[in-house]
Short mmCIF file of C-alpha atoms in Angstrom, two decimals:
data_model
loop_
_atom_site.label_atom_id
_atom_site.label_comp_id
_atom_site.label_asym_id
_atom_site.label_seq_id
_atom_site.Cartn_x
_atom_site.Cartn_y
_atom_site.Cartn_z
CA UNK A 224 9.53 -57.94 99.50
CA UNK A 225 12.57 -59.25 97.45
CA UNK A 226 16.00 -58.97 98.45
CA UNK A 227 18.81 -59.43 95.77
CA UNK A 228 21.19 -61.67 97.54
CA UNK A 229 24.73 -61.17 97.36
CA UNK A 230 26.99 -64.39 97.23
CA UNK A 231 30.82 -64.35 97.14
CA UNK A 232 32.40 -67.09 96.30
CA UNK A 233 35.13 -68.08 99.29
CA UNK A 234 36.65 -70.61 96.17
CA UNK A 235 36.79 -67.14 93.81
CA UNK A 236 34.52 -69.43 91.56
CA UNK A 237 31.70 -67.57 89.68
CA UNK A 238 28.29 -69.00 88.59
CA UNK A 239 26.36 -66.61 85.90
CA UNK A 240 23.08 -67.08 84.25
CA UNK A 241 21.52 -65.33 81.19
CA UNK A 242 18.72 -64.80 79.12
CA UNK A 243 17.71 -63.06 75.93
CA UNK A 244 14.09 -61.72 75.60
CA UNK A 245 12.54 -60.79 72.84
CA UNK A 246 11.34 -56.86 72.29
CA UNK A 247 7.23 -58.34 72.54
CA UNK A 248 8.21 -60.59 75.61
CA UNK A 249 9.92 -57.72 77.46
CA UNK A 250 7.07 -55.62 76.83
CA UNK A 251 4.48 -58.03 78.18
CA UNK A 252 6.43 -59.52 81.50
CA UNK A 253 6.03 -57.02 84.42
CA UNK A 254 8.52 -55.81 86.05
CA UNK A 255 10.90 -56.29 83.03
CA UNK A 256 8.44 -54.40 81.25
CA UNK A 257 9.92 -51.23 83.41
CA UNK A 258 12.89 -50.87 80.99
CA UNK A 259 10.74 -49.72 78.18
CA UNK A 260 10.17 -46.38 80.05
CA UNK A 261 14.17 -46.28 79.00
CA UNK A 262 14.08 -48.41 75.66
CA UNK A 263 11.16 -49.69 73.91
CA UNK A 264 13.04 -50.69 70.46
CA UNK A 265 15.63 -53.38 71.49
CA UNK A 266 15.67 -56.88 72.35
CA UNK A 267 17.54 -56.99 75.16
CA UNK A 268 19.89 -59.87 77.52
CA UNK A 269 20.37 -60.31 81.36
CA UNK A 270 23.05 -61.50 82.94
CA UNK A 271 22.58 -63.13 86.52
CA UNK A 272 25.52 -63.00 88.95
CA UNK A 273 24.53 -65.89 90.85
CA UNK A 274 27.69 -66.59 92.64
CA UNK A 275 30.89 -64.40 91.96
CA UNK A 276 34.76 -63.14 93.94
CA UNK A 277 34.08 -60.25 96.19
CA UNK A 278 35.13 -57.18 95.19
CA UNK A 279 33.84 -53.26 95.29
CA UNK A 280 33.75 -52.90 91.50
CA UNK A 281 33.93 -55.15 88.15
CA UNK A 282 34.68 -54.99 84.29
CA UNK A 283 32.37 -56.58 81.78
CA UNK A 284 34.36 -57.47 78.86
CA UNK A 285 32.94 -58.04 75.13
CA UNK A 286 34.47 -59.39 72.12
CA UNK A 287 33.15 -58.74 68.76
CA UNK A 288 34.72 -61.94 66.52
CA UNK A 289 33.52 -60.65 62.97
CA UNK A 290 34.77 -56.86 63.45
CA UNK A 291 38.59 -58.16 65.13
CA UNK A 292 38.41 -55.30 67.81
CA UNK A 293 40.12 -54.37 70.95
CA UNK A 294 37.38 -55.54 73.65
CA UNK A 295 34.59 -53.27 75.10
CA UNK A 296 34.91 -53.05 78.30
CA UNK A 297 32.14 -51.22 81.17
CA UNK A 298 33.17 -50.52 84.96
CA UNK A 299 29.61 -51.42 87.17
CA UNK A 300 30.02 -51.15 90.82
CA UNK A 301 28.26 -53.69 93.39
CA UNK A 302 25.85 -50.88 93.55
CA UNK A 303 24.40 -50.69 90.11
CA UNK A 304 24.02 -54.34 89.59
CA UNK A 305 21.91 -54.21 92.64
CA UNK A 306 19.95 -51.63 91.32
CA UNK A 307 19.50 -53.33 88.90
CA UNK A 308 18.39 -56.59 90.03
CA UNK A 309 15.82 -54.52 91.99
CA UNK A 310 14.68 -53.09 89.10
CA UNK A 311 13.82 -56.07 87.33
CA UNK A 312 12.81 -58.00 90.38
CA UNK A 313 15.44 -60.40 90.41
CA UNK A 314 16.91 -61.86 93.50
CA UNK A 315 20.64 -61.94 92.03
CA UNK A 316 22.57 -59.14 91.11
CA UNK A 317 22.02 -57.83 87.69
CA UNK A 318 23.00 -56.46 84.37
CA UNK A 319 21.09 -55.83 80.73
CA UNK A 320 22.85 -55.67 77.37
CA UNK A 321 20.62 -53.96 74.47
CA UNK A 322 20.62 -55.17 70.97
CA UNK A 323 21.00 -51.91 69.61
CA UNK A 324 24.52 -51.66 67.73
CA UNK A 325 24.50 -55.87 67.54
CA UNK A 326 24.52 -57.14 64.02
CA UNK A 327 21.33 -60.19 63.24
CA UNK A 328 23.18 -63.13 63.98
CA UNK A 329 26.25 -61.86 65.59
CA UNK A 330 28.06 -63.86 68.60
CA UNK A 331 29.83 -62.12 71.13
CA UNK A 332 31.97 -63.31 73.50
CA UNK A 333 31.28 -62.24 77.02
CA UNK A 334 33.23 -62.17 80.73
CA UNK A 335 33.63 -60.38 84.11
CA UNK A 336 36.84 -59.35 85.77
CA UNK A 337 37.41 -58.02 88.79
CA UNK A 338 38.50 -54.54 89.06
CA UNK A 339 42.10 -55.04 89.49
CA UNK A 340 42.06 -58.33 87.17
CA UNK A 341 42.80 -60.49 89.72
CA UNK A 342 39.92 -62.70 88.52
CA UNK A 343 38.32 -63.54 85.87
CA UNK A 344 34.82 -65.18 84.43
CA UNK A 345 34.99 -68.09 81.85
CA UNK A 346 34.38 -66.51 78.24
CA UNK A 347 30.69 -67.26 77.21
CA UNK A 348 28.88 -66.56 74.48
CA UNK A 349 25.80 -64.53 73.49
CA UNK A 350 23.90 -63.40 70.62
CA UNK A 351 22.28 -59.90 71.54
CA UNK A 352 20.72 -60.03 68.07
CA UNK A 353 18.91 -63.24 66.88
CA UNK A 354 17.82 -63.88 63.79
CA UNK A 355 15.71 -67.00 64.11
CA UNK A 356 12.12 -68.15 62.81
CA UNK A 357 9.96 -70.74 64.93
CA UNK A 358 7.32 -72.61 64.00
CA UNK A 359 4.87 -71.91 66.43
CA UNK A 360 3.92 -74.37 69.40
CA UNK A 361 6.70 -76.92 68.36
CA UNK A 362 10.34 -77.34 68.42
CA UNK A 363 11.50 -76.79 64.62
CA UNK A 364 13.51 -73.75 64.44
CA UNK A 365 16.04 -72.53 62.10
CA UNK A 366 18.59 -70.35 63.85
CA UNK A 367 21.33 -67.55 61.67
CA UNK A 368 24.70 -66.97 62.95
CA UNK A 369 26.57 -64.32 60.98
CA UNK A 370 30.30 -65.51 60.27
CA UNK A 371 30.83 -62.81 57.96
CA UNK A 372 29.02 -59.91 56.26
CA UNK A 373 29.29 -62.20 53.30
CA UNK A 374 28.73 -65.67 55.22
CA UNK A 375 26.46 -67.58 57.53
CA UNK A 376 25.55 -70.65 59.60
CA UNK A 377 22.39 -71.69 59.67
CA UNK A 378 21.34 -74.12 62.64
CA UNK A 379 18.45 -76.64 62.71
CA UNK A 380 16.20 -77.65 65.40
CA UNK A 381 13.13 -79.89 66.36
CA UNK A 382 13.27 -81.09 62.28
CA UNK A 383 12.80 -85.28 62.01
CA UNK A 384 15.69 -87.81 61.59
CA UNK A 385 16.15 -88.40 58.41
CA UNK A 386 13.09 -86.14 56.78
CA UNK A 387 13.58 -84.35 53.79
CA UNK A 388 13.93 -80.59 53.35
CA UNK A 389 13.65 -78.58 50.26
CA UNK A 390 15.96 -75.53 50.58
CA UNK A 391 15.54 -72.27 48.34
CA UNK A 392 17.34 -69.54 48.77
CA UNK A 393 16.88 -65.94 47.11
CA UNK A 394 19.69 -63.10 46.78
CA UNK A 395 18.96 -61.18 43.86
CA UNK A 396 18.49 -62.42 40.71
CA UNK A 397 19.87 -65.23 42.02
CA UNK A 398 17.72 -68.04 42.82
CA UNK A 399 19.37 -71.66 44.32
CA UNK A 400 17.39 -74.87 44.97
CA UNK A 401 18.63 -77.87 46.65
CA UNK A 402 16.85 -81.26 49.01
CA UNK A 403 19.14 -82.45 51.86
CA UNK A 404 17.72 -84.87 54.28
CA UNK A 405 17.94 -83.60 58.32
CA UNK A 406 20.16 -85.04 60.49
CA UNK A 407 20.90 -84.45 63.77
CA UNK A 408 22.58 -81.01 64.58
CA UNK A 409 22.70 -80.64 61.44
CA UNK A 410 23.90 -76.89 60.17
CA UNK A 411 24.68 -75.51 56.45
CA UNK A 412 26.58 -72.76 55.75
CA UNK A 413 25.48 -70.21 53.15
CA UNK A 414 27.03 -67.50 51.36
CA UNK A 415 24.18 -64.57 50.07
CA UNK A 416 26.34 -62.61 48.19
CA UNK A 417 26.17 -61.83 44.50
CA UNK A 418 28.56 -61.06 42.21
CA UNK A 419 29.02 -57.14 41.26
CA UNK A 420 26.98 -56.33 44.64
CA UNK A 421 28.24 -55.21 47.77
CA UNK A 422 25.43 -55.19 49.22
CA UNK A 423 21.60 -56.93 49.76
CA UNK A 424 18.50 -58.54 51.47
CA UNK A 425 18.49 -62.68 50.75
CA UNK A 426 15.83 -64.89 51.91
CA UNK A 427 16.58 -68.79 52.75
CA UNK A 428 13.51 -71.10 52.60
CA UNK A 429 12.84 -74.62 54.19
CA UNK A 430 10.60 -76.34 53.63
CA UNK A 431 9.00 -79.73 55.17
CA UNK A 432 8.22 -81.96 52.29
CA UNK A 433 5.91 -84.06 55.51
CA UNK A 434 3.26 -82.05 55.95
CA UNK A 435 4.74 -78.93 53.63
CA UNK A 436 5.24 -76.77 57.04
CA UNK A 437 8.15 -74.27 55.93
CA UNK A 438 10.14 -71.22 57.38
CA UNK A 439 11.92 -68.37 56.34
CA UNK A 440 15.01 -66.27 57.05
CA UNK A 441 15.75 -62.89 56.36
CA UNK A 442 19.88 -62.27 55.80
CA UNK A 443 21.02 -58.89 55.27
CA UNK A 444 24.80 -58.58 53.57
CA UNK A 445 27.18 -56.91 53.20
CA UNK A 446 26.58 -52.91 53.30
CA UNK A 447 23.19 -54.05 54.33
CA UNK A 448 24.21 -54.86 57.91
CA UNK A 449 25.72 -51.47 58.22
CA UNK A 450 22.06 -49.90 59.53
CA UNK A 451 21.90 -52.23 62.46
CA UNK A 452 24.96 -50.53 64.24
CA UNK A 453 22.88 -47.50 64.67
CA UNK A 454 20.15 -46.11 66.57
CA UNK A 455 17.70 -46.72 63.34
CA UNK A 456 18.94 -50.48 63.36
CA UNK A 457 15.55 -51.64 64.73
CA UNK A 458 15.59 -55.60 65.29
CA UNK A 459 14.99 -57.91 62.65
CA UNK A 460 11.95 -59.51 64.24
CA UNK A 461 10.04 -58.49 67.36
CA UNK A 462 9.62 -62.13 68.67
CA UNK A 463 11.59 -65.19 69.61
CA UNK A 464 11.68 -68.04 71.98
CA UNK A 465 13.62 -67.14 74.83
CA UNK A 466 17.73 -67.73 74.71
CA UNK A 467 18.82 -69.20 77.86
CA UNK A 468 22.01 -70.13 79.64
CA UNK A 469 24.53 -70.70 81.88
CA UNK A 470 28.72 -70.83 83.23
CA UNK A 471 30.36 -71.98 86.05
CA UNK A 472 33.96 -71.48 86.82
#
């Protein structure tokens, strides 16, 4: 039988672990799988309290960066995140943050406090919402982070030193072409917006021109993002590799 294990930190340090799981993934790994009997639509991430100050009750904090808000904050008591952790069958305690109201792309900044404030988590950051595109069985993956409605940052992975990539994009009537040649954590930002639109659905191509492998993202703009902060706002893909990681502090 497993026994979510409870470890205060004598140094008031904290040590926190998380994961993002796609909606297919959640749906096929027992006993995560459990939370579809609540939500079957949302990708969803966990957040491990490994090693954290003792106290009867906490305050996760988020930050939204693209909307400037006041922080959300949620009070969870020792006793929910070990419900929680039972739940999923985890050994630490345990908390889950849906995708649902999360924009494709978005980052949000994340942290725990103590009830009274007294301490608090290093800021990390998370992306309930990923818009990425894999190519299967390897490590070449483009990844979106939304800057903007009107801007984003693409990231590329796995891609050769020095290869060359032919890059379309499609917004539109608008069509762009362009060849860069991959470098190392390399990124490009890229702006889908047309003129006299306020909103729209643009599509960013790469292509390999070694072996003519290619991948495509799907950027919503503008008034087009608006559907994602409701309950309609069904994820922009169901599948991903997972999103892990970790703080100490």
């Amino acid at each position: 039988m497993l026994k979510t294990a409870l470890s205060f930190s004598s140094e008031k340090a904290w040590d926190i672990e998380w994961e993002t799981l796609s909606v297919s993934q959640v749906l096929n790994e027992p006993p995560l799988s459990k939370l579809n009997d609540i939500d079957r639509k949302f990708h969803k991430t966990f957040l491990y309290l490994k090693t954290f100050p003792e106290d009867s009750d906490y305050v996760l904090k988020l930050k939204r960066p693209i909307f400037k808000e006041e922080e959300i904050t949620e009070e969870i008591s020792i006793g929910q995140f070990m419900l929680t952790a039972k739940l999923l069958g985890k050994k630490y305690p345990s908390h889950v943050i849906l995708s649902q109201g999360f924009l494709p792309g978005e980052i949000v900044q994340v942290w725990f406090e103590t009830k009274k404030g007294k301490e608090k988590s290093p800021i990390f950051e998370i992306q309930p919402h990923p818009n990425v595109e894999e190519i299967p069985g390897s490590s070449i993956k483009l990844a979106a982070e939304l800057v903007s409605p009107l801007y984003y940052f693409i990231n590329f992975e796995g891609f050769e030193e020095n290869e060359i990539l032919e890059i379309t994009s499609f917004s539109w009537d608008e069509r762009l072409n362009n060849e860069i040649k991959y470098q190392k954590k390399m990124g490009l930002g890229f702006s889908p917006a047309v003129i006299d639109k306020d909103r729209g659905i643009a599509r960013l191509k790469v292509k390999r021109k070694k072996g003519g492998d290619s991948l495509t993202l799907v950027l919503p703009w503008g008034q087009s993002l608006m559907q994602y902060l409701t309950e309609e706002g069904r994820p922009i893909q169901e599948k991903f590799t997972p999103i892990k990681g970790d703080i100490q502090g």
